[in-house]
XYZ file of C-alpha atoms in Angstrom:
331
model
C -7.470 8.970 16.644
C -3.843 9.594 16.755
C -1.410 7.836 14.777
C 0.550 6.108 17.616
C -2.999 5.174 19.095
C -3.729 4.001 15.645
C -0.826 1.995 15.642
C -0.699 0.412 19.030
C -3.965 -1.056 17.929
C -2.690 -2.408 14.312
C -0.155 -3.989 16.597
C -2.020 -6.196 18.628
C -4.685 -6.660 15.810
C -1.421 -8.134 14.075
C -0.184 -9.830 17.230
C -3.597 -11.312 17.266
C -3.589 -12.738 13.800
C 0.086 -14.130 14.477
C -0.443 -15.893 17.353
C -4.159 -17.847 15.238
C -1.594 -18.421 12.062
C 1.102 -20.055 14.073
C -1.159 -22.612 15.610
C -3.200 -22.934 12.797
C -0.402 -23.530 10.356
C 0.876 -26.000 13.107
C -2.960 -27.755 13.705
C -3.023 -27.929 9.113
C 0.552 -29.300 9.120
C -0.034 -32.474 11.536
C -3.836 -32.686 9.953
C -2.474 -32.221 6.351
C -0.129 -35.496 6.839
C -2.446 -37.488 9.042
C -4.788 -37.028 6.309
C -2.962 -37.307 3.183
C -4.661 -34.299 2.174
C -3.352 -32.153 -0.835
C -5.528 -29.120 0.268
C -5.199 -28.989 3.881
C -1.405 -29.035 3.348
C -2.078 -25.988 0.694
C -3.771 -24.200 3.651
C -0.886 -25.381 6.296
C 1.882 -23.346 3.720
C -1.181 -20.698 3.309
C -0.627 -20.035 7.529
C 2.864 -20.377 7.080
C 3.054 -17.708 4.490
C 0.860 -15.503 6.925
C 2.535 -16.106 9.897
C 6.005 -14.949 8.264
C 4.131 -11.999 6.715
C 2.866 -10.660 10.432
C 6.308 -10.666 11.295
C 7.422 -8.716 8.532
C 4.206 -5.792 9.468
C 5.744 -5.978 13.138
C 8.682 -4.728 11.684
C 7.198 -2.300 9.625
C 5.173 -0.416 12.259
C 8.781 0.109 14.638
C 10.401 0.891 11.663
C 7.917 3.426 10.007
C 8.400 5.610 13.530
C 11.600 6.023 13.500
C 12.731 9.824 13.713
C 13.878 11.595 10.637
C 17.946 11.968 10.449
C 20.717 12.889 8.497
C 20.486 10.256 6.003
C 16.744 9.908 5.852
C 15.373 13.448 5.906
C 12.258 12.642 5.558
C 11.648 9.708 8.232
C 11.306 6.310 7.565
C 7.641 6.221 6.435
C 7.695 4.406 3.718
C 9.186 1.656 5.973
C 5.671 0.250 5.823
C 5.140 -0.078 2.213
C 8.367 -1.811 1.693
C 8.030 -5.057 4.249
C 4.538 -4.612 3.108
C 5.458 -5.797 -0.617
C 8.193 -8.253 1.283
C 4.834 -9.653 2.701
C 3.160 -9.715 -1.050
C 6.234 -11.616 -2.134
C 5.780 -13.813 0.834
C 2.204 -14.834 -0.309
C 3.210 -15.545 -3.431
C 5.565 -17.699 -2.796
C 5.400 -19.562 0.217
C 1.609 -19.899 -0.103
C 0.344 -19.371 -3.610
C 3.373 -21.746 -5.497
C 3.255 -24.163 -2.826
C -0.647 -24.860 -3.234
C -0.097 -24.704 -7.341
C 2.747 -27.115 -6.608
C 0.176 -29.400 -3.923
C -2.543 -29.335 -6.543
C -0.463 -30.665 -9.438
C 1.116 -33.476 -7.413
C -2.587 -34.651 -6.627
C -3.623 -35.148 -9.620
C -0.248 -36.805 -11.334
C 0.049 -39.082 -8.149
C -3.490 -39.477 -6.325
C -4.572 -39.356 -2.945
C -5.897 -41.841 -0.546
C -7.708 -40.884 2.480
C -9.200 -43.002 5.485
C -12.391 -42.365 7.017
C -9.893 -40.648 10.192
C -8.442 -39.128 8.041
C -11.058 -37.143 6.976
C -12.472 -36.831 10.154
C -8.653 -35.216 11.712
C -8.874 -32.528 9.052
C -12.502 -31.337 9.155
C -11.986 -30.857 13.005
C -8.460 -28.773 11.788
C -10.029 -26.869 9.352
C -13.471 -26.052 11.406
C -10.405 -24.820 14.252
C -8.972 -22.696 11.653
C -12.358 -20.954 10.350
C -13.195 -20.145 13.469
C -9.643 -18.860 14.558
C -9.425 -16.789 11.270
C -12.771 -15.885 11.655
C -11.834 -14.185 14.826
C -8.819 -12.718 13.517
C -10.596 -10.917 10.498
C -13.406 -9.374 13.116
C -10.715 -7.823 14.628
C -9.072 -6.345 11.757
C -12.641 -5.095 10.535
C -13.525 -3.772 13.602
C -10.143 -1.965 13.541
C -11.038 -0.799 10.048
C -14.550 0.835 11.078
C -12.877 2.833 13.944
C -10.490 3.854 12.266
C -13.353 5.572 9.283
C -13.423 2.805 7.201
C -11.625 3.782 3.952
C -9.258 5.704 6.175
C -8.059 2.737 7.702
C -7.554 0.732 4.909
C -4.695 3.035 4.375
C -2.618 1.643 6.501
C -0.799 -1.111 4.726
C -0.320 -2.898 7.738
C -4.026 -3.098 8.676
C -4.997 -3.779 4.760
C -2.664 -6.609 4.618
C -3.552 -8.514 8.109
C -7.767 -8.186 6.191
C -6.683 -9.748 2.904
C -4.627 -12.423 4.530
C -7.541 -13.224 6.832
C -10.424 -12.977 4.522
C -8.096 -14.940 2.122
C -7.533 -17.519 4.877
C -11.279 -17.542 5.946
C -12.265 -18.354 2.032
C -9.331 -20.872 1.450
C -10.581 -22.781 4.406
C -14.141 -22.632 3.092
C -12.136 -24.373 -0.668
C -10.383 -26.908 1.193
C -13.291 -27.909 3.101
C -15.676 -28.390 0.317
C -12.541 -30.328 -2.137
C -12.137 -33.018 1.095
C -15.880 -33.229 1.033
C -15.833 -33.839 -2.726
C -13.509 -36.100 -2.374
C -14.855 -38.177 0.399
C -18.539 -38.538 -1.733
C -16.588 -39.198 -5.173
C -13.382 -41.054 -4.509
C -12.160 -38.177 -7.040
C -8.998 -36.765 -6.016
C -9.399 -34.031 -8.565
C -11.575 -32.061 -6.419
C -8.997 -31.835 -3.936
C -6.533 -31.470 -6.434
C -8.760 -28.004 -7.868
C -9.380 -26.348 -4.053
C -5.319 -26.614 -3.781
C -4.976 -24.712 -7.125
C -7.613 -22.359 -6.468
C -6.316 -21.836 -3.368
C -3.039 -21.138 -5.431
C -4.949 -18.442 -7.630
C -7.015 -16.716 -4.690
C -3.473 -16.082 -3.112
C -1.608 -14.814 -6.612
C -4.123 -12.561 -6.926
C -4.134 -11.178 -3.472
C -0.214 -10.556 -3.475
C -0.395 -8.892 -6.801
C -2.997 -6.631 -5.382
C -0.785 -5.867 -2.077
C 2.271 -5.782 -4.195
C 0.581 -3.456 -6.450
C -0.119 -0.837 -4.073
C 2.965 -1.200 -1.964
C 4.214 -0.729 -5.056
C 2.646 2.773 -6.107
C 3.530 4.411 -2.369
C 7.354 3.290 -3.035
C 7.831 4.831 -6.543
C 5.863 7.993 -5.250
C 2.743 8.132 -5.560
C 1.040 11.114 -5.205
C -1.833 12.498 -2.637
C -5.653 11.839 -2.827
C -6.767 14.054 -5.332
C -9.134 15.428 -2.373
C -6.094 16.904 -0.571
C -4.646 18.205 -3.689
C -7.853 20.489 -4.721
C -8.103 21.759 -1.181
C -3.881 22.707 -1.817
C -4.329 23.990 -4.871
C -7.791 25.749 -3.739
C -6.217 27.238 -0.596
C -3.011 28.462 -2.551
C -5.107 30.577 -5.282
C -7.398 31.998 -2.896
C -4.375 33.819 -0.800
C -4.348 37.223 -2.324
C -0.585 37.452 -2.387
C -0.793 34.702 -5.141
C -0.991 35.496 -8.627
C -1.182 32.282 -9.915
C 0.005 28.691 -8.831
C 1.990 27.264 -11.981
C 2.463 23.945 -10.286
C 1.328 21.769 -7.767
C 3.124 18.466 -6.599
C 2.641 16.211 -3.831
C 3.940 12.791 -2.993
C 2.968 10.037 0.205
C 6.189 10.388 2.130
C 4.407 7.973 4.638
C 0.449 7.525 6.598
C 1.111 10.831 8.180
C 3.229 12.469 5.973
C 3.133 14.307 2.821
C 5.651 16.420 0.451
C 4.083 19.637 -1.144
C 5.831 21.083 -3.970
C 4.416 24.504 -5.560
C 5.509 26.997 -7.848
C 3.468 30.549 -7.251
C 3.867 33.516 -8.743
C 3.253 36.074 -6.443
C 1.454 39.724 -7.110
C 4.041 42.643 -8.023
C 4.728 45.354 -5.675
C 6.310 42.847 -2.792
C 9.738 43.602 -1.020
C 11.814 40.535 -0.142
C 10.599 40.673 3.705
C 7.069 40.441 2.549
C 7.494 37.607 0.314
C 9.437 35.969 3.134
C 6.139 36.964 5.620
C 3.710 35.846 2.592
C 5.886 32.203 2.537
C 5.410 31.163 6.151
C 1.677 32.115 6.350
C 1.454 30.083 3.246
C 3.291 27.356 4.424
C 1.040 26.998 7.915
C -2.387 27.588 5.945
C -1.307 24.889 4.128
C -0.249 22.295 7.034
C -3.747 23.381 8.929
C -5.877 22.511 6.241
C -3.650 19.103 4.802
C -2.290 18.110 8.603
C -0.633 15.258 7.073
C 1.532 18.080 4.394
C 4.575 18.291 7.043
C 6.793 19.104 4.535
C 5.782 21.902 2.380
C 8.233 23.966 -0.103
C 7.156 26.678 -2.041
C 9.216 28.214 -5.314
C 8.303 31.529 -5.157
C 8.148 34.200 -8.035
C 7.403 37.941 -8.535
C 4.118 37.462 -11.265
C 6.046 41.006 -13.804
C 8.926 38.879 -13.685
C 7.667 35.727 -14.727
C 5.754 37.288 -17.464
C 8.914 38.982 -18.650
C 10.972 35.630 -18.640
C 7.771 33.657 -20.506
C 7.588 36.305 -22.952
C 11.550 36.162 -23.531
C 11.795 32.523 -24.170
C 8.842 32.651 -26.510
C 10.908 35.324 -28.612
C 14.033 33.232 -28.168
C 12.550 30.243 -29.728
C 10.663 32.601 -32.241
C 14.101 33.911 -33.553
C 16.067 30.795 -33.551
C 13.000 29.107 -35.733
C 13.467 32.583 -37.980
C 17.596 31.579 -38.250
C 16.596 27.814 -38.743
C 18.283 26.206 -42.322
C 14.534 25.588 -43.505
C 13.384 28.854 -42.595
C 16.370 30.539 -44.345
C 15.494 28.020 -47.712
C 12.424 28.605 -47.763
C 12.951 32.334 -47.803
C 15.885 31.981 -50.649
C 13.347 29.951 -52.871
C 10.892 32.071 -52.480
């Protein structure tokens, strides 16, 4: 699968989960204040939260495409890793502070709830498992076609699964607090599915933010496509060594390559210039996603020569140290 394939169907998989958020978050609101209820009002900022996140991945995936240009050499890959930490801060906030907030002003204050009540936000929240329910069978069928663990590369696709699977689980909480509640009279239990809710969506946006995270900073490739670099780079028998090897996620499709070779004696400079594009396209057949590939490129007698000169550089200034001349002039 393509990557603009793969993309036109992370869009609608996130169009999908946007359009079940908004009503949801609408269909928790109205329930959560018919109700009086501390966790379906938890859930209700939950959607919110995820509804304003889906926007931000919209953005993302135009954004990420863009063409490379003067100022961004590179393209605009990493596009996607930034709105997708704006949608780990978005979690946190909007949904995981609000609940923590929900949950402690249910148990200084209390809760009273009617029979109706009850009734109005069972019906809401069965709507909303069902709807998020949906939504995350979409995004995991996505996932599968896409290879699984592939798929889950895509931080647009990872974050629409979390928010879902956290949705479908916070549901399941605020369910079994109003049930609590109903059989006790106990606010409390109410009170503990809005802060777990709270927790279960902290934790989620740290993981998100954690890995958007990593792919801004620069993190490098799987360690799968750097032993097939470095693998394919010693076996070319121009190559006398590789000193160096770095790589860095420029994007989903798009990797830097970084290597320092020392090539055999005995080349002119129109060989070594022949030797560097092979290279180069040996490279991007094996790693398709290593567009961007630069190689630093010395003669192997050379670099021996230079090594050796340094070592007898720092040799002789250790020699012409003070301590080395006092230790000679006590001895």
């Amino acid at each position: 699968m393509t990557r603009k394939s793969a993309d036109r169907r992370t869009r609608v998989t996130v169009l999908v989960a946007l359009g079940a958020n908004v009503l949801i978050a609408l269909a928790k609101a109205v329930g959560g204040l018919f109700a009086g209820s501390p966790a379906l009002l938890s859930e209700a900022a939950h959607s919110v939260a995820d509804s304003l996140n889906e926007v931000f991945l919209l953005v993302a995936l135009r954004r990420s495409r863009l063409p490379a240009d003067r100022r961004h050499p590179f393209g605009y890959g990493k596009e996607r890793f930034f709105w997708a930490l704006l949608a780990a801060v978005g979690i946190f906030v909007m949904g995981g502070c609000f609940s923590f907030f929900q949950g402690f002003e249910a148990l200084r204050g209390g809760a009273e709830e009617s029979f109706s009540g009850y009734v109005a936000g069972f019906v809401v929240l069965g709507v909303a498992f069902l709807s998020e329910g949906a939504s995350l069978l979409r995004a995991l069928h996505q996932v599968r076609g896409q290879g699984g663990t592939e798929g889950m590369r895509d931080p647009a696709l990872r974050t629409v699964v979390a928010e879902d699977g956290t949705a479908v689980l916070g549901v399941t909480l605020a369910g079994a607090g109003m049930a609590l509640h109903m059989l006790t009279g106990q606010v409390v239990w109410e009170a503990s599915a809005s802060l777990a809710i709270g927790a279960l969506l902290v934790y989620v946006a740290y993981i998100l933010g954690r890995d958007a995270r990593e792919q801004l900073i620069g993190q490098a490739a799987d360690a799968e496509a750097n032993r097939t670099i470095r693998a394919l780079l010693e076996r070319q028998p121009e190559i006398d060594s590789v000193e160096s090897l770095l790589t860095m996620q420029l994007g989903l499709d798009s990797t830097l390559v970084a290597a320092r070779v020392d090539l055999v004696p005995g080349l002119d400079s129109e060989e070594v210039e022949d030797v560097a594009v092979r290279i180069k396209g040996t490279v991007a057949e094996a790693v398709p996603e290593a567009d961007q590939i630069f190689l630093d490129i010395t003669d192997a007698d050379a670099a021996r020569a230079a090594k050796a000169s340094r070592t007898a550089a720092r040799w002789n200034q250790a020699e012409e140290s003070p301590a080395a001349t006092g230790e000679r002039g006590g001895a």
